[in-house]
Amino acid sequence: FTLEYEDLLFRASERGLEVLTARHGPGSELAGDIADLAAALHARLPQPDSALSADVRARVPGTEKPDMAGVLHALIRALSTRRRVCAGPGCGASAHASADPNAAFRACGGCVLVRYCSPECQRNDWKRGHKKACTQFREILAVANPATMDLEQFRRVVAPITQRPEVEYELSLFAAAQGGVLSMDMTLRVNEIHRDAAILTGRPNLLAEASDGMDFVASILRRQEHWASTA
């Protein structure tokens, strides 16, 4: 749908970001979605990364596959804007549909990253595995802040934590459960990280079934990219 309209849509996205930031300040959920769109369009335009705003530039994928630190940098930044979406398993309720559409959902008291529409959703997510991920996020956020650090700085600081296979295993499970937060490319990478961590730790690959589906999606994306580059 965007072929041949990339330049027009990119300029509209940049303008939309300016308006949203002026009206609501940085970090709104909608602004993050528009920045993702602008980054995707930028990849198909003949312009340098230096021409991008900071929010868009942070979302432009590099040529190398991201490591766990790269995934977390994108994930934490994205989650920090989702104050009105429930992270409960199978929920995904929006504050817009709640009794008080102007209120943000209550954040986890530990990591303060994910939010819930009800105590029940929070308990369910805790049982699903947020208990372990929460401890690891607190350790990471105690020494690094993705909102104020660029990717390379963040990576250097958290490397001693995120390069441990047992941490990669738990956090990749958490990342995979955050539906719609990460880009498709990043979601594919999360499945790869979990597979490798499972081998290193001797634990079961809990995303094996999802990985099979991701491999199929990846093949479709490669075909689409090839078609778009030759159309």
PDB file of C-alpha atoms in Angstrom:
ATOM      1  CA  PHE A   1       0.000   0.000   0.000  1.00  0.00           C
ATOM      2  CA  THR A   2       2.889   2.376   0.628  1.00  0.00           C
ATOM      3  CA  LEU A   3       4.916   1.682  -2.503  1.00  0.00           C
ATOM      4  CA  GLU A   4       5.605   4.929  -4.424  1.00  0.00           C
ATOM      5  CA  TYR A   5       4.119   6.978  -1.568  1.00  0.00           C
ATOM      6  CA  GLU A   6       7.025   6.586   0.862  1.00  0.00           C
ATOM      7  CA  ASP A   7       8.236  10.177   0.657  1.00  0.00           C
ATOM      8  CA  LEU A   8       4.784  11.701   1.162  1.00  0.00           C
ATOM      9  CA  LEU A   9       3.928   9.383   4.053  1.00  0.00           C
ATOM     10  CA  PHE A  10       7.321   9.898   5.665  1.00  0.00           C
ATOM     11  CA  ARG A  11       6.929  13.698   5.651  1.00  0.00           C
ATOM     12  CA  ALA A  12       3.392  13.341   7.025  1.00  0.00           C
ATOM     13  CA  SER A  13       4.686  11.059   9.804  1.00  0.00           C
ATOM     14  CA  GLU A  14       7.432  13.517  10.754  1.00  0.00           C
ATOM     15  CA  ARG A  15       4.899  16.354  10.886  1.00  0.00           C
ATOM     16  CA  GLY A  16       2.531  14.220  12.946  1.00  0.00           C
ATOM     17  CA  LEU A  17       5.303  13.570  15.462  1.00  0.00           C
ATOM     18  CA  GLU A  18       5.958  17.289  15.790  1.00  0.00           C
ATOM     19  CA  VAL A  19       2.280  18.023  16.458  1.00  0.00           C
ATOM     20  CA  LEU A  20       1.853  15.182  18.970  1.00  0.00           C
ATOM     21  CA  THR A  21       4.999  16.137  20.851  1.00  0.00           C
ATOM     22  CA  ALA A  22       3.912  19.783  21.026  1.00  0.00           C
ATOM     23  CA  ARG A  23       0.448  18.870  22.310  1.00  0.00           C
ATOM     24  CA  HIS A  24       1.134  15.903  24.583  1.00  0.00           C
ATOM     25  CA  GLY A  25       4.875  15.946  25.229  1.00  0.00           C
ATOM     26  CA  PRO A  26       7.370  13.212  24.318  1.00  0.00           C
ATOM     27  CA  GLY A  27       6.661   9.540  24.897  1.00  0.00           C
ATOM     28  CA  SER A  28       2.979   9.157  23.963  1.00  0.00           C
ATOM     29  CA  GLU A  29       1.922   5.751  22.675  1.00  0.00           C
ATOM     30  CA  LEU A  30       0.596   7.138  19.383  1.00  0.00           C
ATOM     31  CA  ALA A  31       3.826   9.052  18.808  1.00  0.00           C
ATOM     32  CA  GLY A  32       5.739   5.798  19.217  1.00  0.00           C
ATOM     33  CA  ASP A  33       3.564   4.096  16.589  1.00  0.00           C
ATOM     34  CA  ILE A  34       4.080   6.963  14.150  1.00  0.00           C
ATOM     35  CA  ALA A  35       7.840   6.931  14.798  1.00  0.00           C
ATOM     36  CA  ASP A  36       7.876   3.201  13.955  1.00  0.00           C
ATOM     37  CA  LEU A  37       6.079   3.950  10.687  1.00  0.00           C
ATOM     38  CA  ALA A  38       8.510   6.755   9.840  1.00  0.00           C
ATOM     39  CA  ALA A  39      11.483   4.455  10.536  1.00  0.00           C
ATOM     40  CA  ALA A  40      10.063   1.758   8.261  1.00  0.00           C
ATOM     41  CA  LEU A  41       9.483   4.282   5.469  1.00  0.00           C
ATOM     42  CA  HIS A  42      12.949   5.767   5.945  1.00  0.00           C
ATOM     43  CA  ALA A  43      14.508   2.388   5.166  1.00  0.00           C
ATOM     44  CA  ARG A  44      13.124   2.704   1.624  1.00  0.00           C
ATOM     45  CA  LEU A  45      14.138   6.327   1.036  1.00  0.00           C
ATOM     46  CA  PRO A  46      17.505   7.729  -0.176  1.00  0.00           C
ATOM     47  CA  GLN A  47      18.301   9.826   2.885  1.00  0.00           C
ATOM     48  CA  PRO A  48      20.894   9.599   5.687  1.00  0.00           C
ATOM     49  CA  ASP A  49      20.008   8.571   9.233  1.00  0.00           C
ATOM     50  CA  SER A  50      21.347  11.922  10.417  1.00  0.00           C
ATOM     51  CA  ALA A  51      18.330  13.603   8.794  1.00  0.00           C
ATOM     52  CA  LEU A  52      15.950  11.857  11.194  1.00  0.00           C
ATOM     53  CA  SER A  53      14.551  13.078  14.476  1.00  0.00           C
ATOM     54  CA  ALA A  54      15.924  11.333  17.560  1.00  0.00           C
ATOM     55  CA  ASP A  55      12.744   9.283  18.135  1.00  0.00           C
ATOM     56  CA  VAL A  56      12.703   7.967  14.579  1.00  0.00           C
ATOM     57  CA  ARG A  57      16.456   7.352  14.440  1.00  0.00           C
ATOM     58  CA  ALA A  58      16.226   5.202  17.581  1.00  0.00           C
ATOM     59  CA  ARG A  59      13.808   2.904  15.764  1.00  0.00           C
ATOM     60  CA  VAL A  60      15.805   2.449  12.555  1.00  0.00           C
ATOM     61  CA  PRO A  61      17.110  -1.145  12.528  1.00  0.00           C
ATOM     62  CA  GLY A  62      20.823  -1.679  12.050  1.00  0.00           C
ATOM     63  CA  THR A  63      22.411  -4.118   9.640  1.00  0.00           C
ATOM     64  CA  GLU A  64      23.403  -6.475  12.478  1.00  0.00           C
ATOM     65  CA  LYS A  65      20.923  -8.563  14.415  1.00  0.00           C
ATOM     66  CA  PRO A  66      20.215  -6.998  17.826  1.00  0.00           C
ATOM     67  CA  ASP A  67      21.425  -8.783  20.940  1.00  0.00           C
ATOM     68  CA  MET A  68      19.397  -9.011  24.151  1.00  0.00           C
ATOM     69  CA  ALA A  69      20.482  -5.504  25.134  1.00  0.00           C
ATOM     70  CA  GLY A  70      19.224  -4.181  21.797  1.00  0.00           C
ATOM     71  CA  VAL A  71      15.882  -5.911  22.281  1.00  0.00           C
ATOM     72  CA  LEU A  72      15.562  -4.510  25.810  1.00  0.00           C
ATOM     73  CA  HIS A  73      16.452  -0.995  24.700  1.00  0.00           C
ATOM     74  CA  ALA A  74      13.555  -1.050  22.228  1.00  0.00           C
ATOM     75  CA  LEU A  75      11.204  -2.950  24.548  1.00  0.00           C
ATOM     76  CA  ILE A  76      11.646  -0.739  27.606  1.00  0.00           C
ATOM     77  CA  ARG A  77      11.252   2.426  25.559  1.00  0.00           C
ATOM     78  CA  ALA A  78       8.066   1.052  24.011  1.00  0.00           C
ATOM     79  CA  LEU A  79       6.601  -0.191  27.305  1.00  0.00           C
ATOM     80  CA  SER A  80       7.215   3.176  28.944  1.00  0.00           C
ATOM     81  CA  THR A  81       4.625   4.687  26.566  1.00  0.00           C
ATOM     82  CA  ARG A  82       1.951   2.015  27.151  1.00  0.00           C
ATOM     83  CA  ARG A  83       0.320   3.415  30.270  1.00  0.00           C
ATOM     84  CA  ARG A  84      -3.187   2.622  29.064  1.00  0.00           C
ATOM     85  CA  VAL A  85      -2.882  -0.967  27.829  1.00  0.00           C
ATOM     86  CA  CYS A  86      -3.160  -4.007  30.114  1.00  0.00           C
ATOM     87  CA  ALA A  87      -0.276  -6.516  30.020  1.00  0.00           C
ATOM     88  CA  GLY A  88      -2.346  -9.305  31.558  1.00  0.00           C
ATOM     89  CA  PRO A  89      -2.230 -12.657  29.708  1.00  0.00           C
ATOM     90  CA  GLY A  90      -4.850 -12.685  26.975  1.00  0.00           C
ATOM     91  CA  CYS A  91      -6.250  -9.326  28.094  1.00  0.00           C
ATOM     92  CA  GLY A  92      -4.847  -6.306  26.259  1.00  0.00           C
ATOM     93  CA  ALA A  93      -7.716  -4.122  27.491  1.00  0.00           C
ATOM     94  CA  SER A  94      -7.408  -0.405  26.826  1.00  0.00           C
ATOM     95  CA  ALA A  95      -8.099   2.334  29.331  1.00  0.00           C
ATOM     96  CA  HIS A  96     -10.240   3.963  26.649  1.00  0.00           C
ATOM     97  CA  ALA A  97     -12.836   1.248  27.278  1.00  0.00           C
ATOM     98  CA  SER A  98     -12.677   1.462  31.083  1.00  0.00           C
ATOM     99  CA  ALA A  99     -14.921   3.363  33.476  1.00  0.00           C
ATOM    100  CA  ASP A 100     -12.345   6.146  33.672  1.00  0.00           C
ATOM    101  CA  PRO A 101     -10.927   6.605  30.150  1.00  0.00           C
ATOM    102  CA  ASN A 102      -8.577   9.358  31.344  1.00  0.00           C
ATOM    103  CA  ALA A 103      -6.758   7.197  33.895  1.00  0.00           C
ATOM    104  CA  ALA A 104      -3.604   5.183  33.322  1.00  0.00           C
ATOM    105  CA  PHE A 105      -3.587   1.564  34.476  1.00  0.00           C
ATOM    106  CA  ARG A 106      -1.722   0.659  37.673  1.00  0.00           C
ATOM    107  CA  ALA A 107       1.960  -0.171  37.094  1.00  0.00           C
ATOM    108  CA  CYS A 108       3.833  -3.153  38.506  1.00  0.00           C
ATOM    109  CA  GLY A 109       5.336  -1.979  41.794  1.00  0.00           C
ATOM    110  CA  GLY A 110       8.638  -3.688  41.023  1.00  0.00           C
ATOM    111  CA  CYS A 111       9.780  -2.845  37.502  1.00  0.00           C
ATOM    112  CA  VAL A 112       7.146  -0.103  36.893  1.00  0.00           C
ATOM    113  CA  LEU A 113       7.205  -1.128  33.234  1.00  0.00           C
ATOM    114  CA  VAL A 114       4.005  -3.080  32.642  1.00  0.00           C
ATOM    115  CA  ARG A 115       0.518  -2.018  33.671  1.00  0.00           C
ATOM    116  CA  TYR A 116      -2.684  -3.861  34.469  1.00  0.00           C
ATOM    117  CA  CYS A 117      -6.392  -3.150  34.323  1.00  0.00           C
ATOM    118  CA  SER A 118      -7.085  -5.252  37.427  1.00  0.00           C
ATOM    119  CA  PRO A 119      -5.370  -7.118  40.288  1.00  0.00           C
ATOM    120  CA  GLU A 120      -6.484 -10.366  38.654  1.00  0.00           C
ATOM    121  CA  CYS A 121      -4.569  -9.610  35.450  1.00  0.00           C
ATOM    122  CA  GLN A 122      -1.504  -8.698  37.496  1.00  0.00           C
ATOM    123  CA  ARG A 123      -1.669 -11.965  39.459  1.00  0.00           C
ATOM    124  CA  ASN A 124      -2.058 -13.962  36.241  1.00  0.00           C
ATOM    125  CA  ASP A 125       0.944 -12.256  34.656  1.00  0.00           C
ATOM    126  CA  TRP A 126       3.008 -12.812  37.814  1.00  0.00           C
ATOM    127  CA  LYS A 127       2.253 -16.541  37.648  1.00  0.00           C
ATOM    128  CA  ARG A 128       2.967 -16.626  33.905  1.00  0.00           C
ATOM    129  CA  GLY A 129       6.561 -15.540  34.518  1.00  0.00           C
ATOM    130  CA  HIS A 130       6.682 -11.832  35.228  1.00  0.00           C
ATOM    131  CA  LYS A 131       7.996 -12.673  38.716  1.00  0.00           C
ATOM    132  CA  LYS A 132      11.412 -13.652  37.310  1.00  0.00           C
ATOM    133  CA  ALA A 133      11.499 -11.000  34.584  1.00  0.00           C
ATOM    134  CA  CYS A 134      10.576  -8.295  37.095  1.00  0.00           C
ATOM    135  CA  THR A 135      13.631  -9.052  39.242  1.00  0.00           C
ATOM    136  CA  GLN A 136      15.904  -8.885  36.199  1.00  0.00           C
ATOM    137  CA  PHE A 137      14.350  -5.640  34.963  1.00  0.00           C
ATOM    138  CA  ARG A 138      14.893  -4.033  38.349  1.00  0.00           C
ATOM    139  CA  GLU A 139      18.560  -5.041  38.191  1.00  0.00           C
ATOM    140  CA  ILE A 140      18.890  -3.528  34.714  1.00  0.00           C
ATOM    141  CA  LEU A 141      16.973  -0.327  35.419  1.00  0.00           C
ATOM    142  CA  ALA A 142      19.022   0.269  38.550  1.00  0.00           C
ATOM    143  CA  VAL A 143      22.085   0.910  36.371  1.00  0.00           C
ATOM    144  CA  ALA A 144      20.685   2.021  32.998  1.00  0.00           C
ATOM    145  CA  ASN A 145      17.867   4.138  31.558  1.00  0.00           C
ATOM    146  CA  PRO A 146      17.017   3.570  27.867  1.00  0.00           C
ATOM    147  CA  ALA A 147      15.068   6.845  27.809  1.00  0.00           C
ATOM    148  CA  THR A 148      18.259   8.844  28.293  1.00  0.00           C
ATOM    149  CA  MET A 149      20.885   6.453  26.868  1.00  0.00           C
ATOM    150  CA  ASP A 150      21.521   5.655  23.236  1.00  0.00           C
ATOM    151  CA  LEU A 151      21.748   1.992  22.281  1.00  0.00           C
ATOM    152  CA  GLU A 152      25.535   1.668  22.476  1.00  0.00           C
ATOM    153  CA  GLN A 153      25.765   3.309  25.887  1.00  0.00           C
ATOM    154  CA  PHE A 154      22.904   1.158  27.191  1.00  0.00           C
ATOM    155  CA  ARG A 155      24.552  -1.982  25.803  1.00  0.00           C
ATOM    156  CA  ARG A 156      27.891  -1.261  27.495  1.00  0.00           C
ATOM    157  CA  VAL A 157      26.265  -0.722  30.879  1.00  0.00           C
ATOM    158  CA  VAL A 158      23.929  -3.737  30.901  1.00  0.00           C
ATOM    159  CA  ALA A 159      26.168  -6.252  29.083  1.00  0.00           C
ATOM    160  CA  PRO A 160      27.300  -7.956  32.337  1.00  0.00           C
ATOM    161  CA  ILE A 161      23.630  -8.671  33.071  1.00  0.00           C
ATOM    162  CA  THR A 162      22.061  -9.365  29.679  1.00  0.00           C
ATOM    163  CA  GLN A 163      24.816 -11.649  28.386  1.00  0.00           C
ATOM    164  CA  ARG A 164      24.000 -14.289  30.996  1.00  0.00           C
ATOM    165  CA  PRO A 165      22.092 -17.124  29.236  1.00  0.00           C
ATOM    166  CA  GLU A 166      19.667 -17.588  32.135  1.00  0.00           C
ATOM    167  CA  VAL A 167      18.739 -13.888  31.927  1.00  0.00           C
ATOM    168  CA  GLU A 168      18.347 -14.068  28.144  1.00  0.00           C
ATOM    169  CA  TYR A 169      16.068 -17.074  28.600  1.00  0.00           C
ATOM    170  CA  GLU A 170      13.668 -15.359  31.013  1.00  0.00           C
ATOM    171  CA  LEU A 171      13.652 -11.934  29.356  1.00  0.00           C
ATOM    172  CA  SER A 172      13.117 -13.371  25.882  1.00  0.00           C
ATOM    173  CA  LEU A 173      10.017 -15.137  27.235  1.00  0.00           C
ATOM    174  CA  PHE A 174       8.798 -11.861  28.680  1.00  0.00           C
ATOM    175  CA  ALA A 175       9.496  -9.980  25.436  1.00  0.00           C
ATOM    176  CA  ALA A 176       7.680 -12.603  23.372  1.00  0.00           C
ATOM    177  CA  ALA A 177       4.601 -12.226  25.579  1.00  0.00           C
ATOM    178  CA  GLN A 178       4.311  -8.481  24.906  1.00  0.00           C
ATOM    179  CA  GLY A 179       2.131  -8.744  21.828  1.00  0.00           C
ATOM    180  CA  GLY A 180       2.261  -5.811  19.433  1.00  0.00           C
ATOM    181  CA  VAL A 181       4.967  -3.929  21.352  1.00  0.00           C
ATOM    182  CA  LEU A 182       7.995  -4.919  19.281  1.00  0.00           C
ATOM    183  CA  SER A 183       8.361  -4.773  15.521  1.00  0.00           C
ATOM    184  CA  MET A 184       8.088  -8.019  13.555  1.00  0.00           C
ATOM    185  CA  ASP A 185      11.846  -8.077  12.922  1.00  0.00           C
ATOM    186  CA  MET A 186      12.543  -7.657  16.626  1.00  0.00           C
ATOM    187  CA  THR A 187       9.999 -10.353  17.509  1.00  0.00           C
ATOM    188  CA  LEU A 188      11.755 -12.754  15.153  1.00  0.00           C
ATOM    189  CA  ARG A 189      15.039 -11.970  16.876  1.00  0.00           C
ATOM    190  CA  VAL A 190      13.508 -12.602  20.322  1.00  0.00           C
ATOM    191  CA  ASN A 191      12.588 -16.128  19.250  1.00  0.00           C
ATOM    192  CA  GLU A 192      16.153 -16.739  18.063  1.00  0.00           C
ATOM    193  CA  ILE A 193      17.624 -15.460  21.333  1.00  0.00           C
ATOM    194  CA  HIS A 194      15.303 -17.703  23.351  1.00  0.00           C
ATOM    195  CA  ARG A 195      16.212 -20.744  21.245  1.00  0.00           C
ATOM    196  CA  ASP A 196      19.946 -20.166  21.752  1.00  0.00           C
ATOM    197  CA  ALA A 197      19.528 -19.491  25.486  1.00  0.00           C
ATOM    198  CA  ALA A 198      17.492 -22.683  25.876  1.00  0.00           C
ATOM    199  CA  ILE A 199      20.329 -24.702  24.338  1.00  0.00           C
ATOM    200  CA  LEU A 200      22.966 -23.079  26.549  1.00  0.00           C
ATOM    201  CA  THR A 201      20.986 -23.502  29.776  1.00  0.00           C
ATOM    202  CA  GLY A 202      19.550 -26.925  28.986  1.00  0.00           C
ATOM    203  CA  ARG A 203      16.014 -25.642  29.429  1.00  0.00           C
ATOM    204  CA  PRO A 204      13.073 -26.331  27.115  1.00  0.00           C
ATOM    205  CA  ASN A 205      12.471 -23.991  24.197  1.00  0.00           C
ATOM    206  CA  LEU A 206       9.075 -22.667  25.241  1.00  0.00           C
ATOM    207  CA  LEU A 207       8.782 -20.620  22.050  1.00  0.00           C
ATOM    208  CA  ALA A 208       9.506 -23.547  19.715  1.00  0.00           C
ATOM    209  CA  GLU A 209       6.000 -23.625  18.278  1.00  0.00           C
ATOM    210  CA  ALA A 210       5.951 -19.844  17.896  1.00  0.00           C
ATOM    211  CA  SER A 211       9.410 -19.994  16.299  1.00  0.00           C
ATOM    212  CA  ASP A 212       8.085 -22.256  13.559  1.00  0.00           C
ATOM    213  CA  GLY A 213       5.430 -19.657  12.806  1.00  0.00           C
ATOM    214  CA  MET A 214       8.003 -16.863  12.973  1.00  0.00           C
ATOM    215  CA  ASP A 215      10.207 -18.678  10.453  1.00  0.00           C
ATOM    216  CA  PHE A 216       7.262 -18.736   8.057  1.00  0.00           C
ATOM    217  CA  VAL A 217       6.577 -15.042   8.665  1.00  0.00           C
ATOM    218  CA  ALA A 218      10.259 -14.265   8.097  1.00  0.00           C
ATOM    219  CA  SER A 219      10.197 -16.016   4.732  1.00  0.00           C
ATOM    220  CA  ILE A 220       7.144 -13.992   3.705  1.00  0.00           C
ATOM    221  CA  LEU A 221       8.801 -10.742   4.789  1.00  0.00           C
ATOM    222  CA  ARG A 222      11.913 -11.564   2.754  1.00  0.00           C
ATOM    223  CA  ARG A 223       9.747 -12.184  -0.305  1.00  0.00           C
ATOM    224  CA  GLN A 224       7.917  -8.890   0.226  1.00  0.00           C
ATOM    225  CA  GLU A 225      11.189  -6.986   0.598  1.00  0.00           C
ATOM    226  CA  HIS A 226      12.526  -8.532  -2.588  1.00  0.00           C
ATOM    227  CA  TRP A 227       9.331  -7.715  -4.471  1.00  0.00           C
ATOM    228  CA  ALA A 228       9.304  -4.128  -3.169  1.00  0.00           C
ATOM    229  CA  SER A 229      12.926  -3.590  -4.183  1.00  0.00           C
ATOM    230  CA  THR A 230      12.272  -4.762  -7.740  1.00  0.00           C
ATOM    231  CA  ALA A 231       8.783  -3.337  -8.303  1.00  0.00           C
TER     232      ALA A 231
END
